[in-house]
XYZ file of C-alpha atoms in Angstrom:
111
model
C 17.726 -9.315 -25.839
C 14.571 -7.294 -24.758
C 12.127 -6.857 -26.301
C 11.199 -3.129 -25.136
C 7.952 -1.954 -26.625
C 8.064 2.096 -27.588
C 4.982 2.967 -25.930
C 6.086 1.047 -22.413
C 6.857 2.678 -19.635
C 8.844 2.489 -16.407
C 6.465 2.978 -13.535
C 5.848 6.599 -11.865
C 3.772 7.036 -8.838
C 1.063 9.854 -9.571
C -1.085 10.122 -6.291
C 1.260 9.348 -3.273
C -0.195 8.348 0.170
C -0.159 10.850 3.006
C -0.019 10.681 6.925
C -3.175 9.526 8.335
C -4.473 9.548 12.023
C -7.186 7.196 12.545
C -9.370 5.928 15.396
C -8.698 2.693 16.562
C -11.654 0.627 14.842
C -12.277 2.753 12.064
C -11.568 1.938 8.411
C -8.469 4.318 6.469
C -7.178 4.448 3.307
C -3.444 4.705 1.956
C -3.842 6.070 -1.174
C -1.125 5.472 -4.194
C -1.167 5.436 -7.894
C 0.646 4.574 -10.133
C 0.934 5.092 -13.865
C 3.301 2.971 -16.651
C 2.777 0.318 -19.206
C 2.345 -2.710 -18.955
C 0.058 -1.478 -16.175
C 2.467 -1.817 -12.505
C 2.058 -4.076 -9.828
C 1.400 -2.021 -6.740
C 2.673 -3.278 -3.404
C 3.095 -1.868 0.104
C 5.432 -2.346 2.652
C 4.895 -1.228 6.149
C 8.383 -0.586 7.857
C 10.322 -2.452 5.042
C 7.671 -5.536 5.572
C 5.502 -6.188 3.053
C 2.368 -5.925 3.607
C 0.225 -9.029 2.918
C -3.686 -8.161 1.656
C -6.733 -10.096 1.124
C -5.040 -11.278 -2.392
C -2.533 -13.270 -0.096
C -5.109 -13.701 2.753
C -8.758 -13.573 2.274
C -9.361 -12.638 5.991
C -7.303 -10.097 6.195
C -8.163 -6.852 7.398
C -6.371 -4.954 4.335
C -7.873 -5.174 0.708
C -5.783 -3.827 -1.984
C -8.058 -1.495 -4.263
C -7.715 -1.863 -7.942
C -5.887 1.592 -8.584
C -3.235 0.547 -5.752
C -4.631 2.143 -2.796
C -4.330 0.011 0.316
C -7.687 0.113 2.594
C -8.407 -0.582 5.920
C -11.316 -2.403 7.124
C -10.713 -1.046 11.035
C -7.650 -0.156 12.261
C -6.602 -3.124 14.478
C -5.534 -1.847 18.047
C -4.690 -4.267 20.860
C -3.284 -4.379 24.200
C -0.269 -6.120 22.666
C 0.356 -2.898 20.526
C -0.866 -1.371 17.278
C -0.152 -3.665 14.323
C -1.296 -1.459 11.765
C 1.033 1.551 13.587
C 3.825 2.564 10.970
C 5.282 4.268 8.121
C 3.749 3.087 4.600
C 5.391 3.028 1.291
C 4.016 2.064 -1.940
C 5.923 0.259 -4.685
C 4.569 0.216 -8.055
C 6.975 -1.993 -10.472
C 6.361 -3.572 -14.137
C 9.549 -5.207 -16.360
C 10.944 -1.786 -16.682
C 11.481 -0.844 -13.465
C 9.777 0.207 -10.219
C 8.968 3.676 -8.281
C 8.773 4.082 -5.042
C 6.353 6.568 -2.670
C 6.743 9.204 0.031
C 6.575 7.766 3.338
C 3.150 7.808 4.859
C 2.842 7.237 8.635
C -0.253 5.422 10.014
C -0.692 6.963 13.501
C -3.653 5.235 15.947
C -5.198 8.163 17.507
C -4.643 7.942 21.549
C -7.606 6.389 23.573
């Protein structure tokens, strides 16, 4: 059986991220939070790929701010495309379930 506390709560997403058009080089932030108890697990995916962080990589670019926003160091922009280019979800989960955000896209602005 499970053993469900009455105060927990599935996760809802309260601030969802919106589009974003950034210079190449400069930092940006997704924003997303989420609410529920036990306190969610925020994740983002970046065209259905998760998106690793710092927590996975400690030089990456992307740091995953404590409320769930994903930031942006600089916007990484290359010859050989425009790997932070995409559409953004956020995906805040605890044992009772998970939410899911709006679609943000991450546009590079032209040079």
């Amino acid at each position: 059986g499970s053993h469900t506390q009455p105060e927990d709560m599935a996760p809802r997403i309260v601030e969802h991220p919106t589009d974003v058009l950034v210079s190449k080089g400069e930092p940006a932030t997704l924003s997303c939070k989420a609410e529920g108890r036990p306190a969610p697990v925020v994740e983002w995916y970046k065209d259905g790929e998760r998106v690793e962080t710092d927590r996975e990589d400690p030089r990456s670019h992307r740091t995953l701010l404590p409320g769930g926003s994903l930031f942006f160091l600089r916007i990484l922009h290359g010859r050989r495309g425009k790997p932070d280019e995409g559409v953004y979800i956020c995906v805040a989960r605890n044992y009772l379930g998970e939410a899911t955000s709006r679609n943000a896209s991450l546009e590079v602005a032209g040079e």
